[in-house]
Structure formats: structure tokens, C-alpha cells
Coordinates of C-alpha atoms and ligand atoms in Angstrom, one line a residue:
M27 CA -2.4 19.1 -17.1
T28 CA -5.5 16.9 -15.2
K29 CA -4.6 13.0 -13.4
P30 CA -7.5 10.7 -14.1
L31 CA -6.5 8.8 -11.0
L32 CA -5.8 12.2 -8.8
N33 CA -9.7 12.9 -10.4
A34 CA -10.5 10.1 -9.0
L35 CA -9.3 10.5 -5.2
N36 CA -11.2 13.8 -5.4
G37 CA -14.3 12.5 -6.0
Q38 CA -15.2 12.3 -9.8
P39 CA -16.3 9.1 -11.5
V40 CA -13.8 8.7 -14.5
S41 CA -14.6 6.8 -17.8
P42 CA -12.5 4.6 -18.8
A43 CA -11.6 3.9 -14.6
P44 CA -8.0 4.7 -13.6
I45 CA -6.0 1.8 -13.2
W46 CA -2.7 -0.1 -10.9
L47 CA -2.6 -2.5 -9.3
M48 CA -1.3 -3.5 -5.1
R49 CA 3.0 -4.9 -5.4
Q50 CA 3.2 -4.0 -9.7
A51 CA 5.9 -3.3 -9.2
G52 CA 8.1 -6.7 -8.1
R53 CA 8.9 -10.5 -9.2
H54 CA 6.3 -10.9 -11.6
L55 CA 8.4 -8.4 -13.9
P56 CA 11.8 -10.3 -15.7
E57 CA 12.7 -5.9 -15.5
Y58 CA 12.2 -6.2 -12.4
R59 CA 14.3 -9.5 -11.4
A60 CA 17.7 -8.3 -13.6
L61 CA 17.7 -5.5 -11.2
R62 CA 17.5 -7.8 -8.8
E63 CA 20.0 -9.7 -9.4
Q64 CA 21.8 -7.2 -9.6
A65 CA 20.9 -4.7 -6.3
G66 CA 21.5 -8.8 -4.5
D67 CA 18.6 -8.1 -2.0
I68 CA 15.4 -6.0 -2.0
L69 CA 16.1 -3.4 0.7
D70 CA 19.4 -2.7 -1.0
I71 CA 16.4 -1.7 -4.2
C72 CA 14.7 0.5 -1.6
Y73 CA 17.3 2.7 -0.2
T74 CA 19.0 3.7 -3.2
P75 CA 17.8 6.1 -5.0
E76 CA 18.4 4.9 -8.7
W77 CA 17.1 1.4 -8.6
A78 CA 14.1 2.6 -6.4
I79 CA 13.0 4.7 -9.4
E80 CA 13.8 2.2 -11.9
A81 CA 11.4 -0.4 -10.2
T82 CA 8.8 2.1 -9.5
M83 CA 8.7 2.7 -13.3
Q84 CA 8.7 -0.4 -15.2
P85 CA 5.0 -1.3 -14.5
I86 CA 4.5 2.5 -15.8
R87 CA 6.7 2.3 -19.2
R88 CA 5.2 -1.5 -19.6
Y89 CA 1.1 -0.5 -18.7
K90 CA 0.6 3.3 -18.8
M91 CA -0.5 2.6 -15.6
D92 CA -2.6 5.6 -13.7
G93 CA -0.8 5.4 -10.9
A94 CA 2.8 5.3 -10.1
I95 CA 4.0 3.0 -6.9
L96 CA 6.6 4.5 -4.6
F97 CA 9.1 0.8 -4.7
A98 CA 9.9 0.7 -1.0
D99 CA 8.7 -1.1 1.8
I100 CA 5.7 -1.3 4.8
L101 CA 8.7 -2.1 7.2
V102 CA 11.4 0.4 6.5
I103 CA 9.4 2.4 8.4
P104 CA 10.5 0.2 11.9
Q105 CA 13.3 -0.1 10.5
A106 CA 14.2 3.7 10.8
L107 CA 12.9 3.6 14.7
G108 CA 16.3 1.7 15.1
Q109 CA 14.8 -2.0 14.9
K110 CA 17.2 -3.8 13.0
L111 CA 15.6 -5.8 9.8
W112 CA 16.4 -8.2 7.3
F113 CA 15.0 -11.1 4.3
E114 CA 15.4 -14.3 4.7
K115 CA 15.6 -15.8 1.0
G116 CA 12.8 -17.5 0.2
E117 CA 10.9 -16.8 3.4
G118 CA 10.3 -12.7 4.4
P119 CA 11.5 -10.1 6.7
R120 CA 12.8 -10.4 10.0
L121 CA 12.6 -8.8 12.7
T122 CA 14.6 -8.2 15.8
P123 CA 11.4 -8.3 17.8
I124 CA 10.0 -5.8 20.1
A125 CA 8.4 -8.0 23.3
N126 CA 9.2 -5.8 26.1
R127 CA 9.7 -2.2 27.6
D128 CA 13.9 -2.2 27.5
D129 CA 13.1 -3.3 23.9
L130 CA 10.7 -0.6 22.6
N131 CA 12.5 2.1 24.9
G132 CA 15.4 1.3 23.0
L133 CA 13.9 2.5 19.7
S134 CA 14.1 5.4 18.7
L135 CA 12.5 9.3 16.2
D136 CA 15.9 10.4 15.9
K137 CA 17.2 10.1 12.8
I138 CA 14.4 8.4 11.6
H139 CA 14.8 11.5 8.6
D140 CA 18.2 10.4 8.1
Q141 CA 17.3 6.4 7.0
L142 CA 14.8 7.4 5.4
G143 CA 16.1 10.3 3.7
P144 CA 17.1 8.0 0.1
I145 CA 13.3 7.5 0.2
Y146 CA 13.0 10.9 -1.1
E147 CA 15.0 11.4 -2.5
T148 CA 13.3 7.9 -4.7
V149 CA 9.8 9.9 -4.8
A150 CA 11.1 13.4 -5.9
G151 CA 13.2 11.1 -8.9
V152 CA 9.6 9.9 -9.7
R153 CA 8.2 12.6 -10.5
K154 CA 11.0 13.7 -12.2
A155 CA 11.2 10.4 -14.6
L156 CA 7.3 10.6 -15.0
K157 CA 8.0 14.5 -16.4
D158 CA 10.8 13.6 -18.7
E159 CA 9.7 10.5 -19.8
D160 CA 6.2 12.0 -21.1
L161 CA 4.3 9.4 -18.2
D162 CA 2.5 12.1 -16.9
H163 CA -0.7 11.2 -16.6
C164 CA 0.6 9.5 -14.9
T165 CA -0.4 10.5 -10.2
H166 CA 3.0 8.7 -7.6
I167 CA 1.5 7.6 -4.9
G168 CA 2.9 6.6 -1.7
F169 CA 2.4 4.8 1.1
A170 CA 3.1 3.5 4.5
G171 CA 2.3 0.5 6.1
G172 CA -0.7 0.8 9.0
P173 CA 0.4 1.8 12.7
W174 CA -1.4 -2.1 13.7
T175 CA 0.2 -4.1 10.2
V176 CA 3.3 -2.5 12.0
A177 CA 3.2 -3.4 15.1
T178 CA 2.8 -6.8 13.9
Y179 CA 5.7 -7.6 12.4
M180 CA 7.9 -5.2 14.9
I181 CA 5.9 -7.7 17.7
A182 CA 6.9 -11.7 16.5
G183 CA 9.9 -10.2 14.6
R184 CA 7.6 -11.9 11.2
G185 CA 5.1 -12.5 9.5
T186 CA 2.1 -14.9 10.8
P187 CA -0.6 -16.4 10.1
D188 CA -3.0 -15.1 12.7
Q189 CA -1.2 -12.4 13.6
A190 CA -1.8 -13.7 17.3
P191 CA 1.8 -12.6 19.5
A192 CA 0.5 -8.3 18.8
K193 CA -3.5 -9.9 19.9
E194 CA -1.6 -11.7 22.6
M195 CA -0.2 -7.6 22.9
A196 CA -3.3 -6.0 23.0
W197 CA -5.3 -7.6 24.9
R198 CA -2.6 -8.6 27.9
D199 CA -0.4 -4.6 27.9
P200 CA -3.3 -2.9 26.2
A201 CA -0.6 -0.5 27.5
F202 CA 2.3 -1.1 25.7
M203 CA 0.4 -1.8 22.3
K204 CA -0.6 2.3 22.6
D205 CA 2.9 3.2 22.9
L206 CA 4.6 1.9 20.7
I207 CA 1.9 2.2 17.8
D208 CA 1.9 5.7 19.0
L209 CA 5.3 5.6 18.2
V210 CA 5.0 4.1 15.0
V211 CA 2.2 7.1 14.0
E212 CA 4.5 9.2 15.0
A213 CA 7.0 8.4 12.9
T214 CA 4.9 6.8 10.2
G215 CA 2.7 11.0 10.0
Q216 CA 6.0 12.0 8.9
Y217 CA 6.9 9.9 7.0
L218 CA 4.1 10.5 4.4
I219 CA 5.2 14.5 4.5
R220 CA 8.0 14.3 4.2
Q221 CA 6.6 11.6 1.0
I222 CA 4.7 14.2 0.1
D223 CA 6.8 17.5 0.5
A224 CA 8.9 15.3 -2.0
G225 CA 6.1 15.1 -4.4
A226 CA 4.0 12.6 -3.4
E227 CA 0.7 13.4 -5.2
A228 CA -1.8 10.8 -2.8
V229 CA -1.0 8.2 -0.8
Q230 CA -2.3 5.0 1.0
I231 CA -2.0 3.1 4.2
F232 CA -1.8 -0.6 3.7
E233 CA -3.6 -2.0 6.8
S234 CA -2.9 -5.8 5.5
W235 CA -3.4 -7.4 8.7
A236 CA -7.2 -5.1 9.9
G237 CA -8.6 -8.5 9.2
G238 CA -9.7 -11.2 12.6
V239 CA -9.1 -8.1 14.5
A240 CA -12.1 -8.3 17.3
P241 CA -14.1 -4.5 17.5
D242 CA -12.2 -3.5 21.1
L243 CA -9.1 -3.7 19.3
F244 CA -9.5 -2.5 15.7
D245 CA -11.3 0.1 16.9
R246 CA -7.9 1.5 19.5
F247 CA -5.8 0.1 17.7
I248 CA -7.0 0.6 13.6
I249 CA -9.0 2.8 13.5
E250 CA -7.3 5.7 16.2
P251 CA -4.0 5.5 15.5
T252 CA -4.7 6.5 11.4
K253 CA -7.7 8.6 12.0
Q254 CA -4.3 11.3 14.3
I255 CA -2.4 9.5 11.6
V256 CA -4.8 11.7 8.5
E257 CA -5.2 14.1 11.5
T258 CA -1.2 15.2 10.8
V259 CA -0.6 14.3 7.7
R260 CA -3.6 17.0 6.3
A261 CA -2.5 20.0 8.8
A262 CA 0.5 19.5 6.4
H263 CA -0.7 18.9 3.8
P264 CA -4.8 19.6 3.8
D265 CA -5.6 19.2 0.5
I266 CA -3.7 15.6 -0.5
P267 CA -6.3 12.4 -1.4
I268 CA -5.4 9.8 1.1
I269 CA -6.5 5.8 0.4
G270 CA -6.9 3.4 3.4
F271 CA -7.1 -0.5 2.7
P272 CA -8.1 -2.0 6.3
R273 CA -7.9 -5.4 3.5
A274 CA -11.0 -7.9 5.1
A275 CA -12.1 -5.9 7.3
G276 CA -15.1 -7.0 6.3
G277 CA -17.5 -4.7 8.2
S278 CA -15.4 -2.7 10.2
I279 CA -14.7 -1.0 6.8
P280 CA -17.5 1.9 6.8
A281 CA -16.6 2.7 10.7
Y282 CA -13.3 2.8 9.3
V283 CA -13.6 5.1 6.5
E284 CA -16.0 7.3 8.2
A285 CA -14.5 7.7 12.2
T286 CA -10.2 7.8 9.7
G287 CA -11.3 9.9 6.8
V288 CA -10.3 9.0 4.0
N289 CA -10.8 10.1 1.2
A290 CA -10.5 6.3 -0.9
V291 CA -11.2 2.9 0.1
G292 CA -9.0 -0.3 -1.0
L293 CA -11.8 -2.7 -0.6
D294 CA -10.1 -6.2 -0.9
T295 CA -12.0 -9.2 -3.1
S296 CA -13.9 -10.7 -0.1
V297 CA -16.3 -6.7 -0.4
S298 CA -19.3 -7.4 -2.5
L299 CA -19.6 -4.3 -4.3
D300 CA -23.9 -4.6 -4.1
W301 CA -22.7 -4.2 -0.4
A302 CA -20.0 -1.1 -0.5
L303 CA -22.3 1.1 -2.9
K304 CA -25.1 1.0 0.3
A305 CA -22.7 1.4 2.9
L306 CA -20.5 3.6 2.3
P307 CA -20.5 8.0 1.6
E308 CA -20.7 8.2 -2.1
T309 CA -18.0 11.2 -1.8
V310 CA -15.4 8.2 -0.8
C311 CA -13.9 7.0 -3.8
L312 CA -13.4 2.8 -3.9
Q313 CA -10.6 1.1 -4.9
G314 CA -10.7 -2.6 -6.1
N315 CA -11.0 -5.8 -5.7
L316 CA -10.3 -7.8 -8.7
D317 CA -9.3 -10.6 -7.8
P318 CA -5.3 -12.0 -7.6
I319 CA -6.1 -15.1 -8.6
L320 CA -8.7 -14.3 -11.3
L321 CA -4.9 -12.3 -13.4
R322 CA -2.7 -14.7 -12.7
M323 CA -5.9 -17.5 -14.7
G324 CA -6.5 -14.4 -17.4
G325 CA -7.9 -14.5 -20.2
D326 CA -12.6 -14.5 -20.3
A327 CA -13.1 -15.0 -17.0
M328 CA -10.1 -12.4 -15.7
R329 CA -12.1 -10.0 -18.9
S330 CA -15.2 -10.4 -17.5
S331 CA -15.0 -9.6 -13.4
A332 CA -12.7 -6.4 -14.6
L333 CA -16.0 -4.9 -16.4
R334 CA -18.5 -6.4 -14.0
I335 CA -16.3 -4.0 -11.2
C336 CA -16.0 -1.5 -13.5
D337 CA -20.3 -1.0 -14.3
Q338 CA -20.8 -1.8 -11.1
L339 CA -19.7 1.0 -9.7
K340 CA -19.9 3.4 -13.4
D341 CA -21.8 6.5 -10.8
R342 CA -18.7 6.3 -7.9
P343 CA -14.9 8.2 -8.0
H344 CA -13.6 4.3 -8.7
I345 CA -10.6 3.3 -9.5
F346 CA -9.8 -0.3 -10.4
N347 CA -6.6 -2.5 -8.5
L348 CA -6.6 -5.4 -7.0
G349 CA -7.2 -7.3 -3.5
H350 CA -5.2 -7.7 -3.2
G351 CA -1.0 -8.0 -4.6
V352 CA -0.1 -9.8 -7.8
T353 CA 1.6 -12.0 -7.4
P354 CA 5.0 -12.8 -8.2
D355 CA 2.8 -16.0 -10.9
V356 CA 1.1 -13.6 -12.6
S357 CA 1.6 -12.9 -16.4
P358 CA 3.2 -9.6 -17.3
D359 CA 1.2 -10.6 -20.5
H360 CA -2.7 -10.8 -18.7
V361 CA -2.1 -7.4 -16.6
S362 CA -1.3 -5.3 -20.4
D363 CA -4.4 -7.8 -21.3
L364 CA -6.5 -6.7 -18.1
V365 CA -5.5 -3.3 -18.8
A366 CA -6.8 -2.6 -22.1
A367 CA -9.8 -4.7 -21.4
I368 CA -10.1 -1.7 -19.0
R369 CA -9.3 1.2 -21.3
S370 CA -11.7 -0.6 -24.2
G371 CA -14.7 -1.5 -22.4
L372 CA -14.2 -4.5 -24.3
S373 CA -13.7 -8.4 -22.4
G374 CA -13.3 -9.9 -26.0
S375 CA -9.9 -11.5 -26.8
N376 CA -7.5 -8.5 -27.3
G377 CA -5.3 -11.2 -30.1
Ligands
CP3_412 O1 4.2 -2.6 -6.1 C1 4.8 -2.3 -5.4 O2 3.8 -2.9 -4.2 C2 6.0 -1.8 -4.7 C3 5.9 -1.4 -3.3 C4 5.5 -2.7 -2.3 C5 6.5 -3.8 -1.7 N1 6.0 -3.9 -0.8 C6 7.8 -4.1 -2.4 C7 7.9 -5.5 -1.9 C8 5.0 -2.6 -1.4 C9 3.2 -1.0 -1.2 C10 4.8 -2.9 -0.8 C11 3.8 -3.4 1.3 C12 4.2 -4.6 1.9 N2 5.5 -4.4 2.4 C13 2.8 -4.7 2.7 C14 1.5 -4.5 2.2 C15 1.5 -5.0 0.9 C16 0.9 -6.0 1.4 O3 1.1 -6.5 0.4 O4 0.2 -6.9 2.6 C17 3.0 -6.3 3.4 C18 2.5 -6.8 4.5 C19 4.7 -5.7 3.4 C20 6.1 -6.1 4.2 C21 6.8 -7.6 3.3 N3 7.4 -6.7 1.4 C22 6.7 -9.1 3.2 C23 5.7 -10.1 3.9 C24 7.4 -9.1 2.3 C25 7.2 -10.9 2.0 C26 7.1 -11.3 0.7 C27 6.9 -11.1 0.0 O5 6.4 -10.6 -1.3 O6 8.6 -11.5 -1.1 C28 8.0 -8.1 1.7 C29 9.3 -7.8 0.2 C30 9.0 -7.6 -0.8 N4 7.8 -5.9 -0.6 C31 8.7 -7.2 -2.3 C32 8.3 -6.6 -2.6 C33 8.5 -5.8 -4.2 C34 9.0 -9.3 -2.9 C35 11.0 -8.4 -3.3 C36 12.0 -9.8 -3.3 O7 11.9 -10.4 -3.0 O8 12.5 -8.8 -4.4

């Protein structure tokens, strides 16, 4: 069976555009909140295949999405390397910061697959669930964080508004930064290969903090390491489609696409599609880029903006998505309404 999302990733324009949404699983869904209550912690969900399969499948059952993004988190890589990770209730991730050579030397690739094993089991379980539940039109997407984004959390020990700790480290001690990123690149390449071995049919690299990075750092610590990950994954799986998402990278997006060799690029909300159509090669699949705030608002503004995106990209391989993730305050009815509008091509209310 040919899958619409895979066809788009392989360079075909598909109508209606296949759709999935970043952060489609998670707190906007009442069924996720129930699972979360039972599980306790997001990391317990990530490492318990039965729960992670369930969380991955929830938006597929409800919305019949064309893509099922693996339920996990980008920060499982630092954790697998030996860094302590926990989620502070109501706040976000915390890690013991990697501040110097001693901290870095304490990390190791030796046991990453022991720690990440349950995630590979989840991938295999999702493929099986898609078949068993007759949802095999849906493509299973694996993922990892982009090396720079992962490093920003490893260095700061938490999310930061401007990623200053990582930027300062990169300027002050580029050799240290390179060694840290090389380690993340090695772990990420192996991690993605194992996800694909287990059944992932495409993978996305979430470079969420690619915005506001000076060109020099962007080349060395975003483009170059991403290119290495793409090459490593392709050496093992030459035909696997790879989606890069250099969020908020603006004018650096074309260089990112060309140099890394990704098959598809996620476009954040700020990207003009007229610009993207001219600046990016015709063979590259474009994914995006509805403002998540329109999804929260719902209604005509959401539907007409979504259809405009589809119309602008109709002659190109295109996967409909948001410019960033679904926020927890989104009504599931708005998501259903969005999917219906894209599939029917109609912006009118569906009832
Ligand atoms: O549907 C999906 O996309 C599910 C899988 C997924 C999660 N995190 C689950 C999650 C994916 C692809 C991610 C990626 C991720 N994680 C990114 C990159 C994408 C982006 O949003 O920019 C980043 C930066 C992280 C790190 C992270 N994880 C943060 C900063 C937080 C706290 C903020 C928040 O939204 O709570 C998380 C927690 C997290 N990861 C949740 C989920 C569903 C919230 C979980 C919960 O509290 O139950």
C-alpha cells in the first residue's frame, strides 16, 4: 500500500496534502491526560512501551492523521549518555549541567541502547498497532533532537530563553563544544538507525533552537553535525526519508537544506511560502507551517489560512503541519475541524 505521507517525502505532490502535527500527542488530549495521571511522569510513559504506544496511537485513532510521531522526548539522548534528567512539575526538563571536561568525560556511548531499548520496542509496537487497527495509511515517524538543541539543554541544564549558556560555551571553548556535539551526533545517528531498524519509516530532526544562532556557529554546530547524522543514517538506510526542522532559522534554511541533504524541511510559522518556493529546491518536500495560535483559535481564520497554505504549495511535495507544536490549551474539536478542512478542501464550517 502506498502511503500519502511517504509519497510526499519521496518528492511527489499529493492531494489532499498528508497531515500530521508536531506535538499531536500530549496534553491537549483528554485521553493523554488520563494516561499521564496513571503513569505519573512523562519519562515513565517514554520508557514503558505499552504506554508510549498508546500515547503515539491516541491522535491517530482520534484524527486519522497521516503521520504517527513516536512518543518519546529529545532529552532521552543526554539521559542515555549518563546525564541526570527529570521533569519538574509544571515547569519543564532539568538536567545536571555539563559545565566542564570532567562532566563531559563522565558521559559514555557504552550503554545507550540498554537505556533506549524500550523506545525501539515502542517503534515496533506502533507499526504493529497501525496494522492491527487498520490504520496502515499512516506513516510512523521516528525522531531525535537536533544536536545543537540537545546541547543547549545539556549545557544549561534546562530550557533557556536565548540559549546563552550554550552560545557562550561555543564562543569561549569551541573545541569543548565540538567534542560535546560530536558525542551527541554519534548517539543520535545510532539511535535513529535503531528506530528505523525497528520500523520507523521516516525520521525528523527537531532543531527547535536554530533561531538567533550566529552564522559561524550555525555552520559549525548545526549544519555540519546534522549533515553527519544524515550521512550516518543513510549509510545504514539509504532510502529513509529524513525531515529537518531548523526552527526560526530564516535565511539560513536554504543552506541547511542543501548542505545537510535532508529530503524534507519543516518550515516554522514565520517563513513566507512565496519565499520558500523560490529559495528551496523543487524536489525537497515542504512541511508546515500554520501558526499554532490559529489552531487554538479555530474557526474560519484557521481553516482559510490552512487552505491557503495547501493552495500555495499544491504543485510541490507538501506535508501539512504547524509551524511549531500543538499547545496544551488547544481544543481537540479544532484539530478535527482542521483535518476535515484539509481533506475536503473546504473552508466552510463542517457543522
Ligand atoms: O506528539 C509529539 O510530538 C510527541 C513526542 C514529543 C515530545 N517531545 C513529548 C513531550 C516530541 C517530538 C518532543 C520533542 C521535544 N521535547 C522538543 C522539540 C520540539 C519542540 O517542541 O520544540 C523539545 C524542545 C523537547 C524538550 C521538552 N520536553 C520540553 C521543553 C518539555 C516541557 C515543555 C512542555 O511542553 O511541557 C518537554 C515535555 C514533553 N515532551 C511533553 C510531551 C508530550 C509534555 C509532557 C507532559 O507534561 O506530560
